[in-house]
Coordinates of C-alpha atoms and ligand atoms in Angstrom, one line a residue:
Chain P
X1090 CA 77.1 17.9 101.8
X1091 CA 80.6 19.2 101.5
X1092 CA 83.1 18.0 104.1
X1093 CA 84.9 20.6 106.2
X1094 CA 88.3 20.1 107.7
X1095 CA 89.9 22.5 110.1
X1096 CA 93.5 23.2 109.2
X1097 CA 94.2 25.6 112.0
X1098 CA 92.1 27.8 114.1
X1099 CA 89.7 29.6 111.8
X1100 CA 91.3 28.1 108.6
X1101 CA 89.2 25.5 106.8
X1102 CA 89.4 23.2 103.9
X1103 CA 86.1 22.6 102.2
X1104 CA 86.0 19.4 100.2
X1105 CA 83.3 19.1 97.6
X1106 CA 84.5 18.2 94.1
X1107 CA 87.9 19.6 94.9
X1108 CA 89.6 21.1 97.9
X1109 CA 89.1 24.8 98.7
X1110 CA 90.8 26.8 101.3
X1111 CA 88.4 29.1 103.1
X1112 CA 87.7 31.3 106.1
X1113 CA 84.5 32.0 107.9
X1114 CA 83.0 35.2 106.5
X1115 CA 82.9 37.9 109.2
X1116 CA 80.8 40.1 106.9
X1117 CA 78.2 37.7 105.6
X1118 CA 76.8 38.3 102.1
X1119 CA 79.9 40.2 100.9
X1120 CA 82.9 39.2 98.8
X1121 CA 86.0 41.3 98.9
X1122 CA 88.0 40.5 95.7
X1123 CA 85.6 38.4 93.7
X1124 CA 86.1 35.2 95.8
X1125 CA 83.3 32.7 96.1
X1126 CA 81.0 32.5 99.0
X1127 CA 80.3 29.0 100.2
X1128 CA 77.4 28.4 102.6
X1129 CA 77.6 25.2 104.5
X1130 CA 75.0 24.3 107.1
X1131 CA 74.0 27.9 107.8
X1132 CA 77.6 29.2 108.0
X1133 CA 79.1 31.3 105.2
X1134 CA 82.7 30.7 104.2
X1135 CA 84.8 32.7 101.8
X1136 CA 87.1 31.0 99.4
X1137 CA 90.7 31.9 100.0
X1138 CA 92.8 32.0 96.9
X1139 CA 96.4 31.0 97.6
X1140 CA 97.5 32.5 94.4
X1141 CA 96.3 35.9 95.4
X1142 CA 97.5 35.7 99.0
X1143 CA 100.9 34.8 100.3
X1144 CA 99.4 33.9 103.7
X1145 CA 97.0 31.6 102.0
X1146 CA 99.9 30.0 100.2
X1147 CA 101.7 29.6 103.5
X1148 CA 98.7 27.7 104.9
X1149 CA 98.9 25.2 102.0
X1150 CA 102.6 25.0 102.4
X1151 CA 101.9 23.6 105.8
X1152 CA 103.2 26.5 107.9
X1153 CA 101.9 26.5 111.5
X1154 CA 99.7 29.5 111.4
X1155 CA 99.9 31.3 114.8
X1156 CA 96.6 33.2 114.4
X1157 CA 93.8 32.7 116.9
X1158 CA 90.4 34.3 117.1
X1159 CA 91.7 36.7 119.9
X1160 CA 95.0 37.5 118.2
X1161 CA 96.3 41.1 117.7
X1162 CA 98.0 41.4 114.4
X1163 CA 100.2 44.1 112.9
X1164 CA 99.9 43.7 109.1
X1165 CA 102.6 45.6 107.1
X1166 CA 101.9 46.1 103.4
X1167 CA 98.1 45.8 103.5
X1168 CA 97.6 46.9 99.9
X1169 CA 93.9 46.9 99.0
X1170 CA 93.2 44.2 101.6
X1171 CA 92.9 40.9 99.9
X1172 CA 94.8 39.0 102.6
X1173 CA 93.8 41.4 105.3
X1174 CA 90.2 40.4 104.8
X1175 CA 91.0 36.8 105.6
X1176 CA 93.1 37.8 108.6
X1177 CA 90.1 39.8 109.7
X1178 CA 88.0 36.7 109.4
X1179 CA 90.5 34.7 111.4
X1180 CA 90.9 37.1 114.3
X1181 CA 87.2 37.7 114.8
X1182 CA 87.7 38.7 118.5
X1183 CA 91.0 40.4 117.9
X1184 CA 92.4 43.3 115.9
X1185 CA 94.4 43.9 112.7
X1186 CA 96.5 47.0 112.4
X1187 CA 96.7 47.4 108.7
X1188 CA 99.6 49.6 107.6
X1189 CA 99.9 50.7 104.0
X1190 CA 101.8 53.6 102.5
X1191 CA 100.1 54.0 99.1
X1192 CA 97.1 56.3 99.3
X1193 CA 95.7 54.7 96.2
X1194 CA 95.6 51.2 97.8
X1195 CA 94.3 52.8 101.0
X1196 CA 91.3 54.1 99.2
X1197 CA 90.3 50.5 98.6
X1198 CA 91.3 49.3 102.0
X1199 CA 89.0 52.0 103.6
X1200 CA 86.0 50.4 102.0
X1201 CA 86.9 47.1 103.6
X1202 CA 87.8 48.5 107.0
X1203 CA 84.6 50.5 107.1
X1204 CA 82.7 47.2 107.1
X1205 CA 84.9 45.2 109.5
X1206 CA 85.4 46.6 112.9
X1207 CA 88.5 44.7 113.7
X1208 CA 90.5 46.3 111.0
X1209 CA 92.3 49.5 112.0
X1210 CA 93.8 51.1 108.9
X1211 CA 97.0 53.2 109.1
X1212 CA 98.4 55.1 106.1
X1213 CA 102.1 55.3 107.0
X1214 CA 105.6 54.1 106.0
X1215 CA 106.2 50.7 107.7
X1216 CA 109.9 51.7 107.9
X1217 CA 109.0 54.4 110.5
X1218 CA 107.1 52.6 113.2
X1219 CA 107.5 55.7 115.5
X1220 CA 104.9 57.4 113.3
X1221 CA 102.2 54.9 114.4
X1222 CA 103.5 53.9 117.8
X1223 CA 100.8 56.1 119.4
X1224 CA 98.1 53.9 117.8
X1225 CA 99.4 50.3 118.0
X1226 CA 99.4 48.0 121.0
X1227 CA 101.7 45.1 121.5
X1228 CA 100.8 42.3 119.1
X1229 CA 100.9 38.5 118.9
X1230 CA 101.8 38.4 115.2
X1231 CA 103.5 40.7 112.7
X1232 CA 102.7 39.8 109.1
X1233 CA 104.8 41.5 106.6
X1234 CA 104.4 41.6 102.8
X1235 CA 105.9 44.9 101.6
X1236 CA 108.1 43.8 98.7
X1237 CA 110.9 46.2 99.6
X1238 CA 114.7 45.8 99.5
X1239 CA 115.0 46.7 103.2
X1240 CA 112.3 44.4 104.4
X1241 CA 114.4 42.6 107.0
X1242 CA 115.2 45.9 108.7
X1243 CA 111.5 46.9 108.5
X1244 CA 110.6 43.7 110.2
X1245 CA 113.1 44.2 113.0
X1246 CA 112.1 47.7 113.7
X1247 CA 108.5 46.8 114.0
X1248 CA 109.2 43.7 116.1
X1249 CA 111.4 45.8 118.4
X1250 CA 108.5 48.1 119.1
X1251 CA 105.3 46.0 118.9
X1252 CA 106.0 42.2 119.0
X1253 CA 105.2 40.5 122.2
X1254 CA 108.1 38.4 123.6
X1255 CA 106.4 35.2 122.6
X1256 CA 104.9 36.6 119.4
X1257 CA 105.6 35.5 115.8
X1258 CA 106.8 37.2 112.7
X1259 CA 105.4 36.0 109.3
X1260 CA 107.1 37.3 106.3
X1261 CA 106.8 37.0 102.5
X1262 CA 110.0 37.8 100.7
X1263 CA 110.0 38.6 97.1
X1264 CA 113.3 37.8 95.5
X1265 CA 112.9 40.4 92.7
X1266 CA 112.3 43.2 95.1
X1267 CA 115.7 42.7 96.7
X1268 CA 117.7 42.1 93.6
X1269 CA 116.2 42.0 90.1
X1270 CA 119.0 39.9 88.6
X1271 CA 120.4 37.6 91.2
X1272 CA 119.5 34.0 91.7
X1273 CA 116.4 33.9 94.1
X1274 CA 117.8 31.1 96.2
X1275 CA 120.9 33.2 96.9
X1276 CA 118.7 36.2 97.8
X1277 CA 116.6 34.1 100.1
X1278 CA 119.7 32.8 101.9
X1279 CA 121.0 36.3 102.5
X1280 CA 117.6 37.7 103.6
X1281 CA 117.2 34.9 106.1
X1282 CA 120.6 35.6 107.4
X1283 CA 119.8 39.2 107.8
X1284 CA 116.7 38.3 109.9
X1285 CA 118.9 36.1 112.0
X1286 CA 121.6 38.5 112.8
X1287 CA 121.7 41.8 111.0
X1288 CA 119.4 43.9 113.1
X1289 CA 118.1 44.2 116.6
X1290 CA 116.1 42.2 117.6
X1291 CA 117.3 39.0 116.0
X1292 CA 115.0 36.3 114.9
X1293 CA 115.0 32.5 115.1
X1294 CA 113.6 31.1 111.9
X1295 CA 111.0 28.3 112.5
X1296 CA 110.0 27.6 108.9
X1297 CA 111.2 28.9 105.6
X1298 CA 109.6 27.6 102.4
X1299 CA 109.4 28.6 98.8
X1300 CA 105.8 29.6 98.0
X1301 CA 105.8 28.0 94.5
X1302 CA 103.6 27.1 92.7
X1303 CA 101.3 29.7 94.2
X1304 CA 103.8 32.6 94.0
X1305 CA 107.0 32.4 91.9
X1306 CA 110.3 33.5 93.5
X1307 CA 108.7 34.1 96.9
X1308 CA 109.9 32.8 100.2
X1309 CA 107.5 32.4 103.2
X1310 CA 109.1 32.7 106.6
X1311 CA 107.8 32.0 110.1
X1312 CA 110.0 33.3 112.9
X1313 CA 110.0 34.3 116.5
X1314 CA 112.3 36.4 118.6
X1315 CA 115.6 34.8 119.4
X1316 CA 115.6 33.8 123.0
X1317 CA 118.5 35.7 124.6
X1318 CA 117.7 35.1 128.3
X1319 CA 121.0 33.4 128.8
X1320 CA 122.7 36.7 128.1
X1321 CA 120.8 38.7 130.6
Chain M
X1174 CA 108.5 60.2 131.3
X1175 CA 106.0 61.8 129.0
X1176 CA 104.4 59.9 126.1
X1177 CA 101.8 60.6 123.5
X1178 CA 99.0 58.0 123.0
X1179 CA 96.2 58.4 120.6
X1180 CA 93.8 59.1 123.4
X1181 CA 95.9 61.5 125.5
X1182 CA 99.3 62.4 127.1
X1183 CA 100.5 60.1 129.7
X1184 CA 103.2 60.4 132.4
X1185 CA 104.8 57.1 133.2
X1186 CA 107.2 56.0 135.9
X1187 CA 110.4 54.0 135.7
X1188 CA 108.4 50.8 136.0
X1189 CA 106.2 51.7 133.1
X1190 CA 103.2 52.4 135.3
X1191 CA 101.0 55.3 134.4
X1192 CA 101.5 58.1 137.0
X1193 CA 99.1 60.6 135.5
X1194 CA 97.1 61.1 132.4
X1195 CA 95.8 64.1 130.4
X1196 CA 93.0 62.4 128.5
X1197 CA 91.3 63.8 125.4
X1198 CA 87.6 64.0 124.8
X1199 CA 86.1 61.1 122.7
X1200 CA 85.6 63.3 119.7
X1201 CA 86.5 61.1 116.7
X1202 CA 87.4 63.9 114.4
X1203 CA 89.7 65.6 116.9
X1204 CA 91.3 62.4 117.9
X1205 CA 92.0 61.7 114.2
X1206 CA 93.5 65.1 113.6
X1207 CA 95.8 64.7 116.6
X1208 CA 96.8 61.2 115.4
X1209 CA 97.8 62.7 112.1
X1210 CA 99.9 65.4 113.8
X1211 CA 101.6 62.7 115.9
X1212 CA 102.2 60.7 112.8
X1213 CA 104.2 63.6 111.3
X1214 CA 106.0 64.9 114.4
X1215 CA 106.7 61.4 115.9
X1216 CA 107.1 63.2 119.2
X1217 CA 107.3 61.3 122.4
X1218 CA 106.1 58.0 121.1
X1219 CA 105.3 55.3 123.7
X1220 CA 108.3 53.2 124.6
X1221 CA 108.7 49.7 123.0
X1222 CA 106.1 47.2 124.3
X1223 CA 103.9 49.8 125.9
X1224 CA 100.4 48.5 126.4
X1225 CA 98.2 51.3 125.2
X1226 CA 95.0 49.3 125.7
X1227 CA 95.7 48.5 129.3
X1228 CA 96.6 52.2 129.9
X1229 CA 93.4 53.4 128.3
X1230 CA 91.4 51.1 130.5
X1231 CA 93.5 51.8 133.6
X1232 CA 93.1 55.6 133.3
X1233 CA 89.4 55.4 132.6
X1234 CA 89.5 56.7 129.1
X1235 CA 87.3 53.8 128.1
X1236 CA 84.9 51.9 130.3
X1237 CA 85.1 48.4 128.9
X1238 CA 87.7 46.6 126.7
X1239 CA 85.5 46.4 123.5
X1240 CA 85.1 50.2 123.6
X1241 CA 88.8 50.5 123.0
X1242 CA 88.5 48.7 119.6
X1243 CA 85.4 50.4 118.5
X1244 CA 86.7 53.9 119.2
X1245 CA 90.2 53.2 117.9
X1246 CA 88.6 51.8 114.7
X1247 CA 86.7 55.0 114.1
X1248 CA 89.6 57.2 114.8
X1249 CA 91.9 55.2 112.5
X1250 CA 89.3 55.2 109.8
X1251 CA 88.7 58.9 110.0
X1252 CA 92.4 59.7 109.9
X1253 CA 93.0 57.7 106.8
X1254 CA 90.0 59.3 105.1
X1255 CA 91.5 62.7 105.7
X1256 CA 94.9 61.5 104.4
X1257 CA 93.4 59.9 101.3
X1258 CA 91.4 63.0 100.4
X1259 CA 94.5 65.2 100.8
X1260 CA 96.5 62.8 98.6
X1261 CA 95.0 64.1 95.4
X1262 CA 97.6 66.8 95.0
X1263 CA 98.0 68.9 91.8
X1264 CA 100.7 66.7 90.4
X1265 CA 98.5 63.7 90.9
X1266 CA 95.8 65.4 88.9
X1267 CA 98.3 66.0 86.1
X1268 CA 99.2 62.3 86.2
X1269 CA 95.5 61.3 85.8
X1270 CA 95.3 63.7 82.8
X1271 CA 98.4 62.3 81.2
X1272 CA 97.1 58.8 81.5
X1273 CA 93.7 59.8 80.2
X1274 CA 95.4 61.4 77.2
X1275 CA 97.3 58.1 76.5
X1276 CA 94.0 56.2 76.6
X1277 CA 92.3 58.7 74.3
X1278 CA 95.1 58.6 71.8
X1279 CA 95.0 54.9 71.7
X1280 CA 91.2 54.8 71.3
X1281 CA 91.2 57.7 68.8
X1282 CA 93.8 55.9 66.7
X1283 CA 91.9 52.6 66.6
X1284 CA 88.6 54.2 65.9
X1285 CA 90.1 56.3 63.2
X1286 CA 91.5 53.2 61.5
X1287 CA 88.1 51.6 61.7
X1288 CA 86.5 54.7 60.1
X1289 CA 89.1 54.8 57.4
X1290 CA 88.5 51.1 56.6
X1291 CA 84.7 51.5 56.7
X1292 CA 84.3 54.7 54.8
X1293 CA 87.0 53.6 52.4
X1294 CA 84.4 51.4 50.8
X1295 CA 82.4 54.4 49.8
X1296 CA 85.1 57.0 48.9
X1297 CA 88.5 55.4 48.7
X1298 CA 90.1 58.3 46.8
X1299 CA 89.5 60.9 49.6
X1300 CA 93.1 60.6 50.8
X1301 CA 92.0 61.7 54.2
X1302 CA 92.7 60.1 57.6
X1303 CA 92.6 60.7 61.3
X1304 CA 90.8 63.7 62.4
X1305 CA 90.4 65.2 58.9
X1306 CA 88.5 62.1 57.7
X1307 CA 86.3 62.0 60.8
X1308 CA 85.5 65.7 60.3
X1309 CA 84.7 65.1 56.6
X1310 CA 82.5 62.1 57.2
X1311 CA 80.6 63.8 60.1
X1312 CA 80.0 66.9 57.9
X1313 CA 79.1 65.3 54.5
X1314 CA 78.3 61.7 55.0
X1315 CA 77.9 60.5 51.4
X1316 CA 80.4 61.9 48.9
X1317 CA 77.4 63.0 46.9
X1318 CA 76.9 65.9 49.4
X1319 CA 80.3 67.4 48.6
X1320 CA 79.8 70.7 46.9
X1321 CA 81.8 72.1 43.9
X1322 CA 83.7 74.5 46.1
X1323 CA 85.3 71.6 48.0
X1324 CA 88.7 70.6 46.8
X1325 CA 87.6 66.9 46.9
X1326 CA 84.7 67.6 44.5
X1327 CA 86.3 66.2 41.4
X1328 CA 87.4 63.1 43.2
X1329 CA 84.0 62.6 44.7
X1330 CA 82.3 62.8 41.3
X1331 CA 84.2 60.0 39.7
X1332 CA 84.9 57.9 42.8
X1333 CA 84.8 54.1 42.4
X1334 CA 83.3 53.8 45.9
X1335 CA 80.0 52.1 46.5
X1336 CA 76.8 54.1 46.9
X1337 CA 76.2 55.1 50.5
X1338 CA 72.6 54.3 51.5
X1339 CA 70.8 56.4 54.1
X1340 CA 70.9 53.9 56.9
X1341 CA 74.6 53.2 56.5
X1342 CA 75.3 56.9 56.1
X1343 CA 73.6 57.7 59.5
X1344 CA 75.6 55.0 61.1
X1345 CA 78.9 56.3 59.7
X1346 CA 78.2 59.9 60.5
X1347 CA 77.4 59.1 64.1
X1348 CA 80.6 57.1 64.4
X1349 CA 82.6 59.9 62.8
X1350 CA 81.1 62.4 65.3
X1351 CA 82.2 60.3 68.2
X1352 CA 85.7 60.2 66.7
X1353 CA 85.7 64.0 66.3
X1354 CA 84.7 64.5 69.9
X1355 CA 87.5 62.3 71.0
X1356 CA 89.9 64.5 69.2
X1357 CA 88.3 67.5 70.9
X1358 CA 88.6 65.9 74.3
X1359 CA 92.3 65.4 73.5
X1360 CA 92.8 69.1 72.9
X1361 CA 90.9 69.9 76.1
X1362 CA 93.2 67.6 78.1
X1363 CA 96.3 69.0 76.5
X1364 CA 95.2 72.6 77.4
X1365 CA 94.6 71.5 80.9
X1366 CA 98.0 69.9 81.2
X1367 CA 99.7 73.0 79.7
X1368 CA 98.1 75.4 82.2
X1369 CA 98.6 73.0 85.2
X1370 CA 102.2 72.5 84.4
X1371 CA 102.8 76.2 84.2
X1372 CA 101.2 76.5 87.7
X1373 CA 102.7 73.6 89.6
X1374 CA 106.0 73.0 87.8
X1375 CA 107.0 76.1 85.9
X1376 CA 110.7 75.3 85.7
X1377 CA 110.1 71.8 84.4
X1378 CA 107.6 73.3 82.0
X1379 CA 110.2 75.7 80.8
X1380 CA 112.9 73.1 80.2
X1381 CA 110.9 70.1 79.1
X1382 CA 107.7 71.6 77.7
X1383 CA 104.4 70.8 79.2
X1384 CA 103.8 67.3 77.6
X1385 CA 107.2 65.9 78.2
X1386 CA 107.3 67.4 81.7
X1387 CA 103.9 66.0 82.6
X1388 CA 105.0 62.6 81.2
X1389 CA 108.1 62.6 83.4
X1390 CA 106.1 63.3 86.5
X1391 CA 103.6 60.6 85.5
X1392 CA 106.3 58.0 85.0
X1393 CA 108.1 59.0 88.2
X1394 CA 104.9 58.8 90.2
X1395 CA 104.9 62.3 91.6
X1396 CA 106.8 65.6 91.3
X1397 CA 108.6 64.8 94.5
X1398 CA 109.8 61.4 93.3
X1399 CA 111.0 63.0 90.0
X1400 CA 112.9 65.6 92.0
X1401 CA 114.6 62.9 94.1
X1402 CA 115.8 60.9 91.1
X1403 CA 119.4 61.3 90.1
X1404 CA 119.7 62.8 86.7
X1405 CA 121.1 59.6 85.3
X1406 CA 117.7 58.0 86.1
X1407 CA 115.8 60.9 84.5
X1408 CA 117.8 60.3 81.3
X1409 CA 116.4 56.7 81.0
X1410 CA 112.9 57.2 82.4
X1411 CA 110.4 55.5 80.2
X1412 CA 113.0 53.0 78.9
X1413 CA 112.3 50.7 81.9
X1414 CA 111.8 47.7 79.7
X1415 CA 115.1 48.2 78.0
X1416 CA 116.7 49.0 81.3
X1417 CA 115.5 45.8 82.8
X1418 CA 116.8 43.8 79.9
X1419 CA 120.1 45.6 80.3
X1420 CA 120.4 44.5 83.9
X1421 CA 119.4 41.0 83.2
X1422 CA 121.3 40.1 80.1
X1423 CA 124.0 42.7 79.7
X1424 CA 122.1 44.1 76.7
X1425 CA 123.4 47.6 75.8
X1426 CA 122.3 50.2 78.4
X1427 CA 119.3 52.1 77.1
X1428 CA 119.8 55.7 76.0
X1429 CA 116.3 56.3 74.8
X1430 CA 114.1 57.4 77.6
X1431 CA 111.1 59.7 77.0
X1432 CA 113.4 62.7 77.1
X1433 CA 114.5 61.8 73.5
X1434 CA 111.3 63.3 72.3
X1435 CA 112.7 66.7 73.3
X1436 CA 113.5 68.9 70.3
X1437 CA 117.1 69.6 71.5
X1438 CA 117.7 65.9 71.2
X1439 CA 115.6 64.7 68.3
X1440 CA 116.9 67.4 66.0
X1441 CA 120.5 66.8 67.0
X1442 CA 122.9 64.6 64.9
X1443 CA 123.1 61.1 66.2
X1444 CA 126.6 61.4 67.6
X1445 CA 125.6 64.3 69.9
X1446 CA 122.4 62.8 71.3
X1447 CA 123.9 61.0 74.2
X1448 CA 125.8 64.1 75.3
X1449 CA 122.9 66.4 74.9
X1450 CA 120.6 63.9 76.8
X1451 CA 123.0 64.0 79.7
X1452 CA 123.0 67.8 79.8
X1453 CA 119.2 67.9 79.4
X1454 CA 118.7 65.4 82.2
X1455 CA 120.8 67.4 84.5
X1456 CA 118.8 70.5 83.9
X1457 CA 115.5 68.6 84.2
X1458 CA 116.5 67.3 87.5
X1459 CA 117.4 70.8 88.7
X1460 CA 114.1 72.2 87.4
X1461 CA 112.1 69.5 89.2
X1462 CA 113.9 70.3 92.4
X1463 CA 113.3 74.0 92.0
X1464 CA 109.6 73.4 91.4
X1465 CA 109.4 71.2 94.5
X1466 CA 111.3 73.4 96.9
X1467 CA 110.9 77.0 95.7
X1468 CA 108.1 77.0 93.1
X1469 CA 109.6 80.1 91.5
X1470 CA 110.3 80.2 87.9
X1471 CA 114.0 80.7 86.9
X1472 CA 114.0 81.9 83.3
X1473 CA 117.9 81.5 83.1
X1474 CA 117.5 77.8 83.2
X1475 CA 116.5 77.5 79.6
X1476 CA 119.2 79.8 78.5
X1477 CA 121.9 77.9 80.4
X1478 CA 120.8 74.7 78.8
X1479 CA 120.9 76.2 75.3
X1480 CA 124.3 77.6 75.9
X1481 CA 125.5 74.2 77.1
X1482 CA 124.1 72.6 73.9
X1483 CA 125.8 75.2 71.8
X1484 CA 129.1 74.2 73.4
X1485 CA 128.4 70.5 72.8
X1486 CA 127.6 71.2 69.2
X1487 CA 130.6 73.4 68.6
X1488 CA 133.2 71.0 70.1
X1489 CA 131.8 68.0 68.3
X1490 CA 130.8 69.3 64.9
X1491 CA 131.9 66.2 63.0
X1492 CA 130.8 62.6 63.5
X1493 CA 133.4 60.4 65.1
X1494 CA 135.4 58.3 62.6
X1495 CA 134.8 54.9 64.2
X1496 CA 131.5 53.1 64.7
X1497 CA 128.7 55.0 66.4
X1498 CA 127.9 54.8 70.1
X1499 CA 128.0 51.2 71.4
X1500 CA 124.5 51.6 72.6
X1501 CA 123.1 51.6 69.0
X1502 CA 121.1 48.6 68.1
X1503 CA 122.6 46.3 65.5
X1504 CA 120.9 47.1 62.2
X1505 CA 119.7 50.5 63.5
X1506 CA 123.0 52.1 62.7
X1507 CA 122.3 53.1 59.2
X1508 CA 118.9 54.6 60.0
X1509 CA 120.3 56.7 62.8
X1510 CA 122.8 58.3 60.4
X1511 CA 120.1 59.9 58.4
Ligands
SAM1053 C1 102.8 42.7 97.5 S1 101.8 44.0 98.1 C2 100.9 43.3 99.4 C3 99.7 42.4 99.1 C4 98.9 42.1 100.3 N1 99.8 41.7 101.4 C5 97.9 41.0 100.0 O1 98.3 39.8 100.0 O2 96.7 41.3 99.8 C6 102.9 45.1 98.8 C7 102.3 46.3 99.4 O3 103.2 46.9 100.4 C8 103.1 48.3 100.3 N2 104.4 48.8 100.8 C9 105.6 48.8 100.3 N3 106.5 49.4 101.1 C10 105.8 49.8 102.2 C11 106.2 50.6 103.3 N4 107.5 50.9 103.5 N5 105.3 50.9 104.2 C12 104.0 50.5 104.0 N6 103.6 49.8 102.9 C13 104.5 49.5 102.0 C14 102.9 48.6 98.8 O4 102.3 49.8 98.6 C15 102.0 47.4 98.4 O5 100.7 47.8 98.5

């Protein structure tokens, strides 16, 4: 019998021959991107490939994952839903607002969302949160993976509108999308600084780690809103 | 203060409490249409931190919390379906056609090579290749079927090729027919691109020609993106690998984007190509913007470009004395002088 360890709420490590990250499948019998289904004692798990998912890599890099079964999540840069599917598994009683601006990716995401009631797909530019403000409620977590040069600003704009006071921002920063030639370490430093002070609201960085070897030249960031009560 | 929520129009007080609500009916299609309108207009969005779920429950739009999720889910899904089906615009269809054309070319070339290698064992003297060979094999099969009125008759008679037996002949003929139909499909796609380009991008079509124009749209991603590119970018579109190398390693900046297949450039002497490319890129950029914003064809565009090229040619009729453009690859200099 494989052994199952809980890494954080809804995130498991199944130990058989080797270790395998997994979530509990909310849509039993179905795989989303060719991942393995692993039944253990009547429960079906889905293997979570950290090389295909930055959130998965963040789990293995020992980030505290602030997702609970009841969490509301705003997911920016949903693409065809590889990671969104695992977030959907995690927040089984909550909701994922999945924003993506490529119609082609949305075509695939629709197939996923149609089968999972907690995914609310939105085809819009994450840089214009006003355009989906009529749809999105305040959220516990913003997860962002848009691979855009202005990602810090996008994060701030969305956090200003949708992030609860005690909510968390999780961000994957791709060095090459900011600057194709500069040294990634330098790019990361500058991006973190932008998150801390370039826009309103400002963030307090809780964890920032390179996502190698799962993703080259990517930085994972966990942050919350800077506590400014002393100013008020 | 008035605000637009996906389920209705709300009036809220200073404290954020809902004063009154104009609720919509729970018709998924209508709610989705309205959501799309709001997405565009961004009119009166709820203030930051506004709790839509609590408001929907508070005003009685929904009866129990889970209904909020199920209805919102359906509305969001319906809205994105409408958007996705509207996203297959005419320029996107052209892009699909251009990409299919590239795939067909690649396949037709590799199958033609296979046929040439294969049939070469039976009639190596034919001197045919590509579509001509495919047509020949599909029609005659064995060289013994070539009649005296065919120009290849004599060669077929004393060919050193092996004897083609019935079973192999059937195989080769079938294969050749497939190759022929690929070439036919290629022409069909080209015709489609030509007529579509004239309809959706007449100015680009005029300046670039249908194939180059379509390719520019394809590489840019859409007509709109192409129109928004600065002309310096249009000049190097399609040279992205070289461009990347240039940025990373100070390699010479690329001058050879896809626009170098344009007759005004590829027939020009080497020392004029950079200059003409710049002039052409500027006109292409203008043409794409005209197509995007007005859609009306401006015949003067082509004349102005030709006039500009005449000027360039007239004032630079001799090659410069010193070495050619710094962008030339080492070792490529001699070739380019030809
Ligand atoms: C690296 S992919 C995300 C992969 C995804 N997070 C996963 O792990 O499955 C980045 C995505 O962000 C989308 N994107 C980029 N800029 C965006 C924007 N401004 N608004 C919405 N989506 C955007 C891209 O279309 C692309 O699909």
